[in-house]
Every structure is written in C-alpha cells, then in structure tokens.
XYZ file of N, CA and C in Angstrom:
474
model
N 96.126 58.162 145.308
C 97.096 59.075 144.747
C 96.885 60.436 145.386
N 97.935 61.075 145.806
C 97.833 62.352 146.473
C 97.952 63.511 145.508
N 96.845 63.921 144.933
C 96.852 65.014 143.975
C 96.489 66.300 144.665
N 97.051 67.391 144.172
C 96.682 68.711 144.670
C 95.465 69.187 143.897
N 94.392 69.422 144.629
C 93.153 69.880 144.009
C 92.916 71.310 144.437
N 92.645 72.156 143.475
C 92.306 73.546 143.759
C 90.812 73.694 143.518
N 90.072 74.026 144.575
C 88.625 74.212 144.459
C 88.316 75.644 144.848
N 87.637 76.343 143.971
C 87.269 77.732 144.186
C 85.847 77.799 144.722
N 85.533 78.834 145.501
C 84.141 78.990 145.933
C 83.215 79.349 144.775
N 83.764 79.566 143.606
C 82.970 79.910 142.430
C 82.649 78.685 141.587
N 82.608 77.514 142.214
C 82.310 76.262 141.530
C 83.251 75.980 140.374
N 84.538 76.134 140.630
C 85.566 75.704 139.693
C 86.579 74.882 140.471
N 87.135 73.895 139.820
C 88.150 73.052 140.453
C 89.112 72.602 139.362
N 90.355 72.337 139.745
C 91.311 71.781 138.792
C 92.340 70.961 139.541
N 92.901 69.979 138.825
C 93.945 69.146 139.409
C 94.772 68.521 138.294
N 96.075 68.317 138.564
C 96.918 67.615 137.591
C 96.736 66.113 137.763
N 96.810 65.379 136.663
C 96.713 63.926 136.705
C 98.111 63.355 136.541
N 98.592 62.703 137.591
C 99.927 62.106 137.622
C 99.829 60.720 138.222
N 100.679 59.821 137.872
C 101.620 59.836 136.753
C 100.873 59.563 135.454
N 101.498 59.865 134.323
C 100.848 59.580 133.050
C 100.723 58.067 132.859
N 99.571 57.625 132.465
C 99.334 56.204 132.230
C 97.922 55.819 132.605
N 97.510 54.647 132.149
C 96.128 54.213 132.353
C 95.774 54.021 133.819
N 96.750 53.748 134.674
C 96.456 53.565 136.098
C 95.966 54.848 136.766
N 96.211 55.980 136.161
C 95.774 57.257 136.727
C 94.348 57.627 136.327
N 93.781 56.927 135.350
C 92.443 57.280 134.871
C 91.368 57.033 135.927
N 91.279 55.843 136.556
C 90.211 55.634 137.544
C 90.224 56.616 138.714
N 91.377 56.894 139.344
C 91.321 57.869 140.444
C 90.966 59.281 139.971
N 91.395 59.654 138.769
C 91.047 60.980 138.246
C 89.545 61.061 137.981
N 88.997 60.018 137.411
C 87.556 59.955 137.150
C 86.770 60.031 138.466
N 87.211 59.297 139.468
C 86.529 59.332 140.776
C 86.602 60.720 141.396
N 87.711 61.404 141.225
C 87.851 62.753 141.773
C 86.911 63.724 141.061
N 86.788 63.614 139.750
C 85.827 64.448 139.007
C 84.436 64.240 139.584
N 84.046 62.986 139.763
C 82.698 62.694 140.243
C 82.507 63.134 141.697
N 83.526 63.015 142.511
C 83.419 63.474 143.907
C 83.179 64.983 143.950
N 83.851 65.718 143.093
C 83.669 67.172 143.046
C 82.254 67.514 142.575
N 81.799 66.853 141.518
C 80.452 67.109 140.976
C 79.393 66.806 142.039
N 79.568 65.709 142.751
C 78.598 65.345 143.801
C 78.671 66.310 144.977
N 79.875 66.721 145.349
C 80.041 67.664 146.463
C 79.338 68.984 146.163
N 79.413 69.430 144.925
C 78.751 70.668 144.530
C 77.240 70.507 144.450
N 76.754 69.263 144.360
C 75.323 69.039 144.236
C 74.771 69.426 142.877
N 75.559 69.226 141.834
C 75.100 69.561 140.480
C 73.854 68.734 140.177
N 72.745 69.388 139.825
C 71.503 68.655 139.580
C 71.515 67.931 138.235
N 72.021 66.710 138.260
C 72.035 65.845 137.086
C 71.328 64.545 137.430
N 70.692 63.955 136.451
C 70.030 62.666 136.661
C 71.099 61.597 136.904
N 70.725 60.464 137.491
C 71.697 59.377 137.657
C 72.310 58.944 136.324
N 71.509 58.914 135.264
C 72.051 58.555 133.943
C 73.075 59.580 133.474
N 72.767 60.868 133.647
C 73.714 61.915 133.249
C 74.998 61.815 134.057
N 74.897 61.518 135.349
C 76.105 61.374 136.172
C 76.983 60.238 135.655
N 76.370 59.136 135.275
C 77.146 58.025 134.706
C 77.810 58.432 133.396
N 77.093 59.200 132.591
C 77.655 59.650 131.318
C 78.796 60.641 131.527
N 78.665 61.528 132.501
C 79.750 62.462 132.819
C 80.989 61.666 133.213
N 80.799 60.651 134.027
C 81.917 59.814 134.458
C 82.580 59.130 133.272
N 81.781 58.606 132.359
C 82.323 57.939 131.171
C 83.054 58.924 130.266
N 82.454 60.084 130.028
C 83.094 61.092 129.172
C 84.406 61.587 129.781
N 84.406 61.811 131.097
C 85.646 62.238 131.770
C 86.723 61.179 131.597
N 86.365 59.916 131.773
C 87.336 58.822 131.586
C 87.925 58.837 130.189
N 87.081 59.015 129.199
C 87.548 59.000 127.815
C 88.539 60.125 127.543
N 88.193 61.348 127.956
C 89.088 62.476 127.683
C 90.401 62.363 128.453
N 90.326 61.924 129.710
C 91.547 61.774 130.519
C 92.435 60.686 129.919
N 91.846 59.549 129.575
C 92.629 58.455 128.980
C 93.276 58.896 127.670
N 92.512 59.585 126.818
C 93.079 60.069 125.550
C 94.287 60.954 125.805
N 94.153 61.899 126.730
C 95.254 62.829 126.992
C 96.484 62.088 127.521
N 96.287 61.186 128.466
C 97.423 60.486 129.068
C 98.100 59.541 128.086
N 97.313 58.828 127.318
C 97.902 57.837 126.409
C 98.547 58.467 125.188
N 97.980 59.537 124.695
C 98.527 60.153 123.488
C 99.743 61.031 123.771
N 99.771 61.686 124.922
C 100.886 62.581 125.214
C 101.987 61.898 126.019
N 101.638 60.848 126.721
C 102.575 60.163 127.628
C 103.170 61.126 128.658
N 102.394 62.162 128.973
C 102.783 63.086 130.033
C 101.519 63.469 130.789
N 101.698 64.210 131.849
C 100.539 64.553 132.676
C 99.566 65.449 131.922
N 98.359 65.467 132.417
C 97.354 66.392 131.910
C 96.733 67.077 133.120
N 95.915 68.062 132.878
C 95.212 68.762 133.945
C 93.724 68.675 133.661
N 92.950 68.450 134.708
C 91.497 68.409 134.586
C 90.938 69.646 135.273
N 90.031 70.341 134.592
C 89.349 71.504 135.163
C 87.847 71.246 135.071
N 87.134 71.587 136.138
C 85.687 71.382 136.200
C 85.060 72.715 136.560
N 83.999 73.070 135.833
C 83.295 74.334 136.091
C 81.796 74.080 136.088
N 81.106 74.741 137.009
C 79.647 74.655 137.053
C 79.102 76.062 137.138
N 78.530 76.513 136.030
C 77.992 77.876 135.947
C 76.784 77.906 135.033
N 75.846 78.747 135.376
C 74.689 79.047 134.522
C 74.004 77.794 133.995
N 73.844 76.803 134.870
C 73.125 75.603 134.473
C 73.916 74.622 133.638
N 75.237 74.824 133.531
C 76.093 73.939 132.734
C 77.244 73.411 133.573
N 77.493 72.120 133.421
C 78.689 71.503 133.986
C 79.659 71.300 132.831
N 80.872 71.801 132.997
C 81.891 71.685 131.944
C 83.109 70.988 132.528
N 83.594 69.967 131.836
C 84.822 69.259 132.211
C 85.815 69.473 131.082
N 87.011 69.952 131.445
C 88.068 70.204 130.464
C 89.278 69.357 130.807
N 89.941 68.838 129.788
C 91.205 68.128 129.962
C 92.240 68.857 129.123
N 93.267 69.337 129.798
C 94.306 70.132 129.149
C 95.552 69.270 129.013
N 96.063 69.143 127.795
C 97.286 68.365 127.603
C 98.319 69.186 126.844
N 99.472 68.600 126.626
C 100.597 69.317 126.018
C 100.816 68.951 124.559
N 99.871 68.310 123.925
C 100.046 67.905 122.530
C 99.098 68.709 121.653
N 99.621 69.380 120.622
C 98.786 70.284 119.833
C 97.910 69.614 118.776
N 98.092 68.308 118.532
C 97.325 67.686 117.451
C 95.829 67.679 117.765
N 95.043 67.713 116.698
C 93.598 67.832 116.824
C 92.966 66.535 117.319
N 91.994 66.649 118.212
C 91.238 65.443 118.572
C 90.259 65.127 117.441
N 90.252 63.891 116.990
C 89.379 63.518 115.875
C 88.623 62.242 116.227
N 87.301 62.331 116.233
C 86.527 61.102 116.424
C 86.767 60.150 115.261
N 87.017 58.886 115.545
C 87.278 57.882 114.519
C 85.947 57.291 114.067
N 85.584 57.547 112.838
C 84.295 57.077 112.323
C 84.419 55.764 111.549
N 85.622 55.260 111.409
C 85.846 54.009 110.688
C 85.463 52.825 111.579
N 84.631 51.950 111.087
C 84.185 50.807 111.885
C 85.273 49.760 112.040
N 86.303 49.806 111.207
C 87.395 48.843 111.283
C 88.441 49.230 112.325
N 88.425 50.463 112.787
C 89.429 50.944 113.728
C 89.246 50.276 115.083
N 90.370 49.998 115.744
C 90.310 49.384 117.074
C 90.430 50.419 118.186
N 90.611 51.677 117.841
C 90.678 52.731 118.853
C 90.104 54.010 118.269
N 89.981 55.026 119.112
C 89.542 56.322 118.626
C 88.050 56.541 118.684
N 87.314 55.581 119.237
C 85.867 55.744 119.295
C 85.400 56.487 120.545
N 86.302 56.767 121.463
C 85.933 57.462 122.694
C 85.344 58.834 122.437
N 85.908 59.554 121.488
C 85.375 60.884 121.177
C 84.001 60.801 120.523
N 83.734 59.737 119.784
C 82.388 59.547 119.238
C 81.387 59.351 120.370
N 81.823 58.632 121.389
C 80.978 58.437 122.558
C 80.700 59.768 123.248
N 81.736 60.562 123.445
C 81.578 61.885 124.054
C 80.650 62.740 123.194
N 80.855 62.718 121.893
C 80.025 63.491 120.967
C 78.554 63.079 121.065
N 78.311 61.793 121.232
C 76.949 61.274 121.309
C 76.284 61.578 122.651
N 77.021 61.446 123.733
C 76.428 61.556 125.065
C 76.325 62.985 125.590
N 77.360 63.771 125.411
C 77.415 65.108 126.021
C 76.481 66.082 125.304
N 76.071 67.109 126.035
C 75.268 68.177 125.441
C 76.076 68.886 124.361
N 77.352 69.131 124.647
C 78.262 69.779 123.703
C 79.676 69.310 124.018
N 80.534 69.375 123.029
C 81.950 69.085 123.246
C 82.751 69.844 122.202
N 84.041 69.988 122.467
C 84.898 70.659 121.508
C 86.318 70.718 122.012
N 87.102 71.549 121.368
C 88.495 71.718 121.763
C 88.963 73.085 121.292
N 90.063 73.541 121.884
C 90.718 74.755 121.419
C 92.185 74.688 121.818
N 93.046 75.382 121.057
C 94.470 75.391 121.391
C 94.704 76.087 122.726
N 95.741 75.640 123.420
C 96.129 76.268 124.687
C 97.638 76.133 124.837
N 98.335 77.243 124.672
C 99.798 77.193 124.763
C 100.355 76.259 123.707
N 101.171 75.299 124.150
C 101.740 74.336 123.214
C 100.850 73.115 123.042
N 99.734 73.080 123.748
C 98.840 71.931 123.686
C 97.421 72.335 123.336
N 96.477 71.675 123.991
C 95.067 71.937 123.697
C 94.207 71.638 124.917
N 92.971 72.123 124.844
C 91.939 71.825 125.828
C 90.828 71.092 125.085
N 90.479 69.914 125.565
C 89.329 69.180 125.044
C 88.291 69.204 126.150
N 87.044 69.539 125.806
C 86.026 69.737 126.835
C 84.698 69.116 126.427
N 83.852 68.889 127.437
C 82.459 68.528 127.182
C 81.591 69.204 128.227
N 80.312 69.347 127.906
C 79.365 69.996 128.809
C 78.089 69.170 128.933
N 77.473 69.297 130.100
C 76.147 68.748 130.367
C 75.293 69.855 130.938
N 74.040 69.892 130.525
C 73.086 70.829 131.097
C 72.487 70.218 132.356
N 72.182 71.075 133.323
C 71.503 70.593 134.522
C 70.207 69.905 134.121
N 69.819 68.931 134.901
C 68.591 68.191 134.651
C 67.426 68.905 135.302
N 66.349 69.100 134.562
C 65.183 69.776 135.122
C 64.248 68.804 135.833
N 64.506 67.505 135.669
C 63.679 66.520 136.346
C 64.280 66.198 137.700
N 63.425 65.985 138.670
C 63.874 65.578 139.996
C 63.210 64.255 140.320
N 63.835 63.433 141.182
C 63.211 62.155 141.524
C 61.835 62.386 142.142
N 60.905 61.573 141.744
C 59.540 61.673 142.228
C 59.426 60.918 143.551
N 58.641 61.430 144.485
C 58.513 60.733 145.765
C 57.671 59.470 145.674
N 57.559 58.874 144.495
C 56.805 57.637 144.319
C 57.761 56.462 144.193
N 58.878 56.539 144.880
C 59.863 55.454 144.905
C 60.338 55.074 143.514
N 60.711 56.094 142.741
C 61.309 55.934 141.418
C 60.345 55.381 140.377
N 59.064 55.525 140.572
C 58.103 55.093 139.561
C 57.913 56.151 138.497
N 58.544 57.272 138.646
C 58.391 58.337 137.663
C 59.235 59.523 138.065
N 59.072 60.587 137.331
C 59.786 61.810 137.647
C 58.794 62.948 137.736
N 59.187 63.971 138.447
C 58.324 65.134 138.614
C 58.996 66.316 137.939
N 58.252 67.025 137.099
C 58.793 68.216 136.447
C 58.073 69.438 136.968
N 58.844 70.423 137.368
C 58.298 71.714 137.763
C 57.098 71.602 138.697
N 57.311 70.957 139.829
C 56.220 70.779 140.792
C 55.653 72.115 141.257
N 56.487 73.143 141.303
C 56.035 74.452 141.765
C 55.000 75.055 140.826
N 55.002 74.643 139.571
C 54.074 75.231 138.623
C 52.704 74.539 138.642
N 52.551 73.462 139.385
C 51.268 72.776 139.462
C 50.287 73.585 140.302
N 48.993 73.568 139.930
C 48.008 74.287 140.728
C 47.854 73.627 142.091
N 47.657 74.455 143.093
C 47.464 73.931 144.450
C 46.055 73.338 144.588
N 45.991 72.251 145.331
C 44.681 71.633 145.601
C 43.897 72.526 146.537
N 42.588 72.606 146.330
C 41.743 73.487 147.154
C 41.521 72.921 148.532
C-alpha cells in the first residue's frame, strides 16, 4: 500500500491508514515497526513484539469502529516510545472486562502490556495512545544466555 509517511528529524512520524478495513492493519503495523527499528529505539525483543501487538489492536479498533481512515503517529522522546491512533469517532474507548464478550478485549491487552495508555478528545474524534519505556537491558555477549545491565558501572579489572 502506498501511504504517505511524514518523518521528522525529531523522532516523530505519522501516516494515514487507508483504506478502512482489516486488510489495512498488517501493513500499518509493519510500518510502525519499520519506523521504530529505523530509529533504533532501545527496546527488548519482547517489548518490540508487544509494541507491534498493541499497535495492531489500536489500529484495528479505529478502522473497524469508525469504518473510515485513521492516522497513526509515533513519537520517541525522553526515553519513551509513544504510538497514537487518531480516529474520527468521539465515543470513549472502553476495555471490555466481561468474560462472556466476544470482542473488546484488545484494550485490556494494551492496558496489561504497555507502560501506559490512555485517550483524549481531538476535534470531532479522539486519540488513543500507548507508551513503552526504553529498555535498560542490552543483549549480553554470551549468546543470549543472559542480559547485561549498566556495564559501564562495573569496576574495571586490574
């Protein structure tokens, strides 16, 4: 899909998701992840998978509930990655806590996985967002047998 992506040198990007419908979710999700990887956001592999899942949930919710396009905005500042989905429907996003429900659990997933999430009104619609904090762990040079934290703070060997 040929989407227009606006990427700022200030680690912000946005793009419209077209056409509205479930077929647009996978390419939009892949574009979010391509941007995050291009920026080199320091997230663990698990966090990257969770960002991808959360982005899918918010994009799918916006497209299916509004039946019109949405816009995705990504920001990376001050140790936080923020993904926003802007749609044209003003109704509140509500996580479905009923176990009998067959839909609506995506926001519960976002609530559980993300560092923070929320929403706010925007024009005639709303912005639903989630955030992840940068990961302080880096892969250990022991072929993934562990992780290394703050290697610079370790005392030097004599």
